[in-house]
Every structure is written in C-alpha cells, then in structure tokens.
PDB file of C-alpha atoms in Angstrom:
ATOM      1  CA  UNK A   1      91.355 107.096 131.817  1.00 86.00           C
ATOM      2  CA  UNK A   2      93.022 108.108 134.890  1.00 90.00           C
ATOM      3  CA  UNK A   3      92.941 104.596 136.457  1.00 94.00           C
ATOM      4  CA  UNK A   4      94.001 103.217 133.334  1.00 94.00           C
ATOM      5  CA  UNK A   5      97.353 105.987 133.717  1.00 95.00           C
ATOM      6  CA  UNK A   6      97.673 104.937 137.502  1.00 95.00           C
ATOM      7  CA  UNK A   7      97.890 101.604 136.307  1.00 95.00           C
ATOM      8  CA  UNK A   8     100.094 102.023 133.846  1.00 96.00           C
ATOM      9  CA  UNK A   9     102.387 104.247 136.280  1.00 95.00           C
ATOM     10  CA  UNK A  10     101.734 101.254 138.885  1.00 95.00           C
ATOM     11  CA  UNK A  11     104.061  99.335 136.332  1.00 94.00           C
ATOM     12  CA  UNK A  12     106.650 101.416 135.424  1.00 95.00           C
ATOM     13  CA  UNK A  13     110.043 100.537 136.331  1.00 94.00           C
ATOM     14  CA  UNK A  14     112.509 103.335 137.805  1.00 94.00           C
ATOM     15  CA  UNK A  15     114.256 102.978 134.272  1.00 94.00           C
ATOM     16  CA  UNK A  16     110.948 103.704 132.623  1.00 94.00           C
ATOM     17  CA  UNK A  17     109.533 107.219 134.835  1.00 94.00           C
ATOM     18  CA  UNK A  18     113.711 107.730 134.030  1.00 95.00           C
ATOM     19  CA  UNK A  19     113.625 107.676 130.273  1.00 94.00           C
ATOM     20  CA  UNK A  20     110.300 108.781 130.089  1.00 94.00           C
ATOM     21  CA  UNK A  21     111.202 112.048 131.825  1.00 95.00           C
ATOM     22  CA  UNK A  22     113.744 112.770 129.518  1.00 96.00           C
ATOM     23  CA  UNK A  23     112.970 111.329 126.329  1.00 95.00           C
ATOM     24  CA  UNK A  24     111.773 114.866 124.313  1.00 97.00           C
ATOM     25  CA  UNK A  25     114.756 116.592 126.238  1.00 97.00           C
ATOM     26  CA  UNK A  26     117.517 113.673 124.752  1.00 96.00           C
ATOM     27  CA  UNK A  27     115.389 114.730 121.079  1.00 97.00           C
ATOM     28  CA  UNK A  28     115.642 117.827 121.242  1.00 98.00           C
ATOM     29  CA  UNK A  29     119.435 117.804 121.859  1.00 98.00           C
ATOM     30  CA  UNK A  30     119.342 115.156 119.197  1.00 98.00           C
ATOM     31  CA  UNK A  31     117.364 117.902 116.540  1.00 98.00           C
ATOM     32  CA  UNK A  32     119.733 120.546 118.058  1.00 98.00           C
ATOM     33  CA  UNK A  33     123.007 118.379 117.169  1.00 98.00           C
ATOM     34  CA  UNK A  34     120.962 117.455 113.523  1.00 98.00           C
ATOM     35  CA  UNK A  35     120.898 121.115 113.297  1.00 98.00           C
ATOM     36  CA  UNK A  36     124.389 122.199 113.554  1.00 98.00           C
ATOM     37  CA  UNK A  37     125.736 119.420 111.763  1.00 98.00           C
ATOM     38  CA  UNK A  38     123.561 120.594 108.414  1.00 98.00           C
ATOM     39  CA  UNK A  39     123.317 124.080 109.597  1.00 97.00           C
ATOM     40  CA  UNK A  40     119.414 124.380 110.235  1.00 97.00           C
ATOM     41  CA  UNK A  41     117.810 125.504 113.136  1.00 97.00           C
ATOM     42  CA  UNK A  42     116.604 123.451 115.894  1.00 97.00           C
ATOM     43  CA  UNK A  43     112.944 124.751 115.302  1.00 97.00           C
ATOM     44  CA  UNK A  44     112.694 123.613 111.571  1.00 97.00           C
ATOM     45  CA  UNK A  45     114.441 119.956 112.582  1.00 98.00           C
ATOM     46  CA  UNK A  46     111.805 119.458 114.862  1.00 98.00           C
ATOM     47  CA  UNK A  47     109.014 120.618 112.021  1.00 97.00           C
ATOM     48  CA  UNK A  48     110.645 118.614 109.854  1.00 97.00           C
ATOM     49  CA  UNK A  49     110.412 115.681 112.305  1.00 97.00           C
ATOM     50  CA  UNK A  50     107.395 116.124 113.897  1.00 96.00           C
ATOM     51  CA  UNK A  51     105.780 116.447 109.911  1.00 94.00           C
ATOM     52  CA  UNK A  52     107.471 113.284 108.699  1.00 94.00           C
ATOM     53  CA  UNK A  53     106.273 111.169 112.172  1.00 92.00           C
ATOM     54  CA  UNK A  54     102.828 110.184 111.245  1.00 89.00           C
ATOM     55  CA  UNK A  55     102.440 106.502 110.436  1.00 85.00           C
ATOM     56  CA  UNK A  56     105.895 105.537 110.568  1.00 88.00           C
ATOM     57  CA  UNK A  57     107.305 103.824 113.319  1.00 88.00           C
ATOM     58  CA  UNK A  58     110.079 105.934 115.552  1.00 90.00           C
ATOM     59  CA  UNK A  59     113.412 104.278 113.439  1.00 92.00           C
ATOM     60  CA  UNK A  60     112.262 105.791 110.278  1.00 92.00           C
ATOM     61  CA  UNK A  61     111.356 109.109 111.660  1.00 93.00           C
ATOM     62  CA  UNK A  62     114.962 109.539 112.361  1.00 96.00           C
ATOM     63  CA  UNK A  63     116.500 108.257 109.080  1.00 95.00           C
ATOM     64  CA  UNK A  64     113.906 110.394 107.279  1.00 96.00           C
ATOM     65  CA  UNK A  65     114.747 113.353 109.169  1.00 97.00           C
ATOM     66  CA  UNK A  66     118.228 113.360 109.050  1.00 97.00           C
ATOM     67  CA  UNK A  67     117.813 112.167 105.152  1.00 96.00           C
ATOM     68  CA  UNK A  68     115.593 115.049 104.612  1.00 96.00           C
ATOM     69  CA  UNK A  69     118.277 117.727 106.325  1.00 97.00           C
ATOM     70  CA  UNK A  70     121.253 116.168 104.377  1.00 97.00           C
ATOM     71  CA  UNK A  71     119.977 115.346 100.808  1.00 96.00           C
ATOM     72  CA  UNK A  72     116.877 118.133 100.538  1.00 93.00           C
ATOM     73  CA  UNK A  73     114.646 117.209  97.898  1.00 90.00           C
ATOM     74  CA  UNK A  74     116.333 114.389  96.452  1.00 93.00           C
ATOM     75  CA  UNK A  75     116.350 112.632  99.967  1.00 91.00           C
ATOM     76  CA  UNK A  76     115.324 108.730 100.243  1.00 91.00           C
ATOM     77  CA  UNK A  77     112.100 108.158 102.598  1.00 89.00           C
ATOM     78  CA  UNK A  78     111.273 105.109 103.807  1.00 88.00           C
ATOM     79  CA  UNK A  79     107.876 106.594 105.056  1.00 82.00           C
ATOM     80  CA  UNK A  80     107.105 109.637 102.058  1.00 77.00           C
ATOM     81  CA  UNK A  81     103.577 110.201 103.337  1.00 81.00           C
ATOM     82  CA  UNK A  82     103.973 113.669 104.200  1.00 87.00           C
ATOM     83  CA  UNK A  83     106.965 114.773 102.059  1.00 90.00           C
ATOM     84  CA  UNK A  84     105.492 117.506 100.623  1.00 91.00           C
ATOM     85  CA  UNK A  85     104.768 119.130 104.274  1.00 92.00           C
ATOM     86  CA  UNK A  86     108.573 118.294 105.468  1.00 94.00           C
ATOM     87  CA  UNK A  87     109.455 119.843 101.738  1.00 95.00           C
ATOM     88  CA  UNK A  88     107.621 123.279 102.449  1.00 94.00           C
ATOM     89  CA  UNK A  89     109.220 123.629 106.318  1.00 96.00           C
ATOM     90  CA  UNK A  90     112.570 122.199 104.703  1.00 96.00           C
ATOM     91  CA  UNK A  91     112.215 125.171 102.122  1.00 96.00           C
ATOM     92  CA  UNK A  92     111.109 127.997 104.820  1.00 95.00           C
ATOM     93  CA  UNK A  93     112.894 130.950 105.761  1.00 94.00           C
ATOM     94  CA  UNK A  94     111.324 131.665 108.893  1.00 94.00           C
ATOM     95  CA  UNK A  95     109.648 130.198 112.121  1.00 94.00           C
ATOM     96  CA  UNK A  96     106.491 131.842 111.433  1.00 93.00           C
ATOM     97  CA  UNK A  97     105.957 130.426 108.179  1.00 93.00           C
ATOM     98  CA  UNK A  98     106.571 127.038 109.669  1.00 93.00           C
ATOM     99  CA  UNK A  99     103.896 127.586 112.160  1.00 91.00           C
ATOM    100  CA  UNK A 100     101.607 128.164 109.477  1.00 91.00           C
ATOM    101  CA  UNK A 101     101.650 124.599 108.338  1.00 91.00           C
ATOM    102  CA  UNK A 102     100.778 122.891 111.196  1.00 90.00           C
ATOM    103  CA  UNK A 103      96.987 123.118 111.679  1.00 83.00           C
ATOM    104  CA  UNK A 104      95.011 122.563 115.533  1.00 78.00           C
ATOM    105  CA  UNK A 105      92.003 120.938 113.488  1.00 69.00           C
ATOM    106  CA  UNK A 106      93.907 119.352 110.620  1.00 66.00           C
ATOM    107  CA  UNK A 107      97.189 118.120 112.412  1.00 83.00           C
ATOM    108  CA  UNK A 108      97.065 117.964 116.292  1.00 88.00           C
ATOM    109  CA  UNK A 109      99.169 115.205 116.860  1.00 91.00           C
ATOM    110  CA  UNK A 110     102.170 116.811 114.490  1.00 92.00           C
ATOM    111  CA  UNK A 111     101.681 120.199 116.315  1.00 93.00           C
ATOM    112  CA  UNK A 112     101.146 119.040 119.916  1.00 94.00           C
ATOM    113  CA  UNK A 113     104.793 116.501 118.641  1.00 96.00           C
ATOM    114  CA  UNK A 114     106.617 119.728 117.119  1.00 96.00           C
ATOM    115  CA  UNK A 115     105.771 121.525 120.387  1.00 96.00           C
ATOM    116  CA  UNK A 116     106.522 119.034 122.439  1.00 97.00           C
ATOM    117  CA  UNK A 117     109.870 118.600 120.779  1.00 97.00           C
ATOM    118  CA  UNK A 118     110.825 122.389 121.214  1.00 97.00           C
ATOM    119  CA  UNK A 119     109.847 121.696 125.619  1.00 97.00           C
ATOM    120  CA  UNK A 120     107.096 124.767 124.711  1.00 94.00           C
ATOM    121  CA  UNK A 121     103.695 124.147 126.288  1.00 91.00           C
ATOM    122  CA  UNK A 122     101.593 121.667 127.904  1.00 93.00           C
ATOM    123  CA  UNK A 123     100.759 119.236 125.663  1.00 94.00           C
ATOM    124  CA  UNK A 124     100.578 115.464 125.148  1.00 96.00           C
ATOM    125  CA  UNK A 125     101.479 113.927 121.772  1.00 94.00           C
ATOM    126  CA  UNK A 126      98.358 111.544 121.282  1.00 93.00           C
ATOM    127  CA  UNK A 127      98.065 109.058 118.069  1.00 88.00           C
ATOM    128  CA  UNK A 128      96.166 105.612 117.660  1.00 86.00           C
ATOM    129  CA  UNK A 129      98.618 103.316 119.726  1.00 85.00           C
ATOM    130  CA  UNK A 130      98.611 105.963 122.962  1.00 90.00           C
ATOM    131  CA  UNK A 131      94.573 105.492 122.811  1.00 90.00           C
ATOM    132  CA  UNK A 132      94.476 102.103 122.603  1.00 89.00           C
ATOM    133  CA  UNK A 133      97.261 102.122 125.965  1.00 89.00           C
ATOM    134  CA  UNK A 134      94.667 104.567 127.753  1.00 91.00           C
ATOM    135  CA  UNK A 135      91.854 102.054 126.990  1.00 90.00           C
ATOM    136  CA  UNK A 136      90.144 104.341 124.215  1.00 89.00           C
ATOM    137  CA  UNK A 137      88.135 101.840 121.241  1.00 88.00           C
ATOM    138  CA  UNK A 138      88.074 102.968 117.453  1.00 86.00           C
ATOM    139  CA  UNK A 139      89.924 105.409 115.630  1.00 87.00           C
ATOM    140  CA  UNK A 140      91.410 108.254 116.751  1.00 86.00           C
ATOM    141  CA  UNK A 141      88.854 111.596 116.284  1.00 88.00           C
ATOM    142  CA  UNK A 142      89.261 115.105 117.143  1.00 88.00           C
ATOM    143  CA  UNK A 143      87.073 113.883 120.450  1.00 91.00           C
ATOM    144  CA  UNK A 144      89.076 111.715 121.401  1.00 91.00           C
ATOM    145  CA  UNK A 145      92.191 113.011 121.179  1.00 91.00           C
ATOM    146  CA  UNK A 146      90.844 116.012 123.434  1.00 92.00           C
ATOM    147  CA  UNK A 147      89.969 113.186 126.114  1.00 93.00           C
ATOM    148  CA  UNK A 148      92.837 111.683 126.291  1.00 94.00           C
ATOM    149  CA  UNK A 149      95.370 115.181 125.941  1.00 95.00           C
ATOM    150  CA  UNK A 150      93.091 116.277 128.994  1.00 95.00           C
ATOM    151  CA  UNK A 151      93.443 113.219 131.036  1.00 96.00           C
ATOM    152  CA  UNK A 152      97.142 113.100 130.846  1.00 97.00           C
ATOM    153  CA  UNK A 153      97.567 117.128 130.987  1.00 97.00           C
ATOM    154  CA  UNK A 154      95.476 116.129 134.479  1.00 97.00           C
ATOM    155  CA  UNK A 155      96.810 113.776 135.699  1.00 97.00           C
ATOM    156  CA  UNK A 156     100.074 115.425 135.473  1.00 97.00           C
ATOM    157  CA  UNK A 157      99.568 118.592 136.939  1.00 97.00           C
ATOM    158  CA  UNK A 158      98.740 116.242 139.881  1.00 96.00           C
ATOM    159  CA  UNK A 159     101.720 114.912 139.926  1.00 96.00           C
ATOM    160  CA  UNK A 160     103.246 118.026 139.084  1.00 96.00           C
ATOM    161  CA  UNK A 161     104.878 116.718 135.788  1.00 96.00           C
ATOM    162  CA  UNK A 162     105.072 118.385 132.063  1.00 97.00           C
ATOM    163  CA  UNK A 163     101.868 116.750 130.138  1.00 97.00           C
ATOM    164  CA  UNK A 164     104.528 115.880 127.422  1.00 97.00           C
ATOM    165  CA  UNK A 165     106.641 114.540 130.055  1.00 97.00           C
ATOM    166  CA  UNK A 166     103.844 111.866 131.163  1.00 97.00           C
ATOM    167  CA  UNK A 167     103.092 110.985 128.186  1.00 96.00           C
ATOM    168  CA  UNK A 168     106.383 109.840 126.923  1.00 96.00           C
ATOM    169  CA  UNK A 169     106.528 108.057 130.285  1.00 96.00           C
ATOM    170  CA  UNK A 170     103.614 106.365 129.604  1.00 95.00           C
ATOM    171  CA  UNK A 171     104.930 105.107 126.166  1.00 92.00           C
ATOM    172  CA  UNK A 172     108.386 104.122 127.502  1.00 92.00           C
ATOM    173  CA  UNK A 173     106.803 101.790 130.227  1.00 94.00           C
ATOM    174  CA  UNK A 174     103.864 100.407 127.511  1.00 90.00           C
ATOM    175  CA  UNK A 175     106.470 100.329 124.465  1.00 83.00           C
ATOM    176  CA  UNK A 176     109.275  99.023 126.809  1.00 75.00           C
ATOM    177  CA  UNK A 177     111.456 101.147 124.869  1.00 65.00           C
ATOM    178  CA  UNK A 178     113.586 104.763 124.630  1.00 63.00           C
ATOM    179  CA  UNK A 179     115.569 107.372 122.822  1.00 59.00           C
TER     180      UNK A 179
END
C-alpha cells in the first residue's frame, strides 16, 4: 500500500496536497458555523455528521446534517439509513453519551470520521472507495480497514503529516474534488 500512496502523492497537484490539508479543518469550521446558527455544539454536529455519512455520497451528508440540526425529528433525508443513530446524538445532553454510540468494532469508519472531524487523534477515515484507491480487492472488513488506517497513519508520520490529513489528501487528488 505504500507505493500505491507514493503514487498517488506522485499525482497530486499543489491544489490537491492544498485542499487535502485542510479539508477536515474547512468542516469543522463548517460544523462549528452549523452549530451556532442552530445553537448545538460543534461536537454533536460532527456526531450527527459523521453518523449520517455512511453510504451517501458527500452532497447529501451536508443537506442531511444541516436538515437534521434545523427540523429535528421531522427533518427530510435524502440518505435515512442511520436516522435513528443521528436521532439519539441529536437528542443527547452530553458529549459522553454521544461517545457511547459510536462503537471501535461496530462503527470504525463513523468514529475514526467524528474524530477526525473534531482534529482529535491520529486516525484515517477508511470506507470501500478509499480501499479500492489503495489497491485493496473485496469488501471492506475489520482487517482491512486496520491495513489500510496503518499504512496511511505510516506513511504519514513519515512525512510528518496528521493520518487524517493524508487521507483526505489522498481523496482530493483520486476524487478530484474538495470542501
């Protein structure tokens, strides 16, 4: 996998390492701004987010989120898969009860995404589209997700980069597109 990242590095335009480097800083101001404007805090907009992001592309994440904040329970979803998870945080009271819905085992992507949103720890957001960039077959197991979280969390210590940072690097250059 690390050739695979060199290679995709080899291609990235200045614009790309750019917007990569500050794509989950530009969403977390976004969340932040989400946040005052229907008085939640940044921490459950990025739950709420992060919850709502599987299997939907990036477009609807943000409608549903800011839906979600601005309409409650009665909001329109164009993705409802996980409704009743962005429901519970939605309903919360505190950060620690948040943090009790996301799961290592059960939801690693929407954990290592909610962290990542809130710039806390090391991690790489990693879902079926990033493996198939990093040249990883099938679906996307527990296995593999370690793989690939460890080859980019490697790769950029190397290069002395956030994991997070790399990663959404590696998706602007691939995707060709940013926040």
């Amino acid at each position: 996998m690390r050739k695979t990242i060199e290679k995709i590095l080899d291609k990235a335009s200045n614009q790309d390492r750019h917007d990569g480097k500050i794509w989950y800083t530009r969403l977390n101001r976004h969340c932040r701004d989400l946040g005052l404007k229907y008085g939640q805090p940044t921490w459950k907009v990025t739950a709420i987010m992060s919850a709502l992001s599987p299997r939907t592309s990036f477009q609807n994440n943000l409608h549903d989120t800011e839906s979600l904040l601005k309409n409650g329970r009665d909001a329109y979803l164009k993705s409802p898969l996980f409704r009743k998870k962005a429901i519970a945080i939605y309903d919360a009271t505190c950060y620690n009860e948040v943090r009790s819905l996301f799961r290592e085992k059960t939801g690693r992507k929407t954990l290592s995404f909610w962290e990542n949103l809130m710039l806390v720890g090391n991690r790489a957001t990693i879902d079926v589209h990033m493996i198939r960039h990093l040249g990883i077959e099938g679906s996307l197991t527990q296995k593999k997700y370690r793989e690939a979280e460890l080859a980019i969390q490697e790769y950029a210590d190397k290069i002395n980069m956030k994991a997070y940072d790399l990663q959404a690097v590696i998706w602007c250059t691939v995707r060709g597109e940013s926040f």
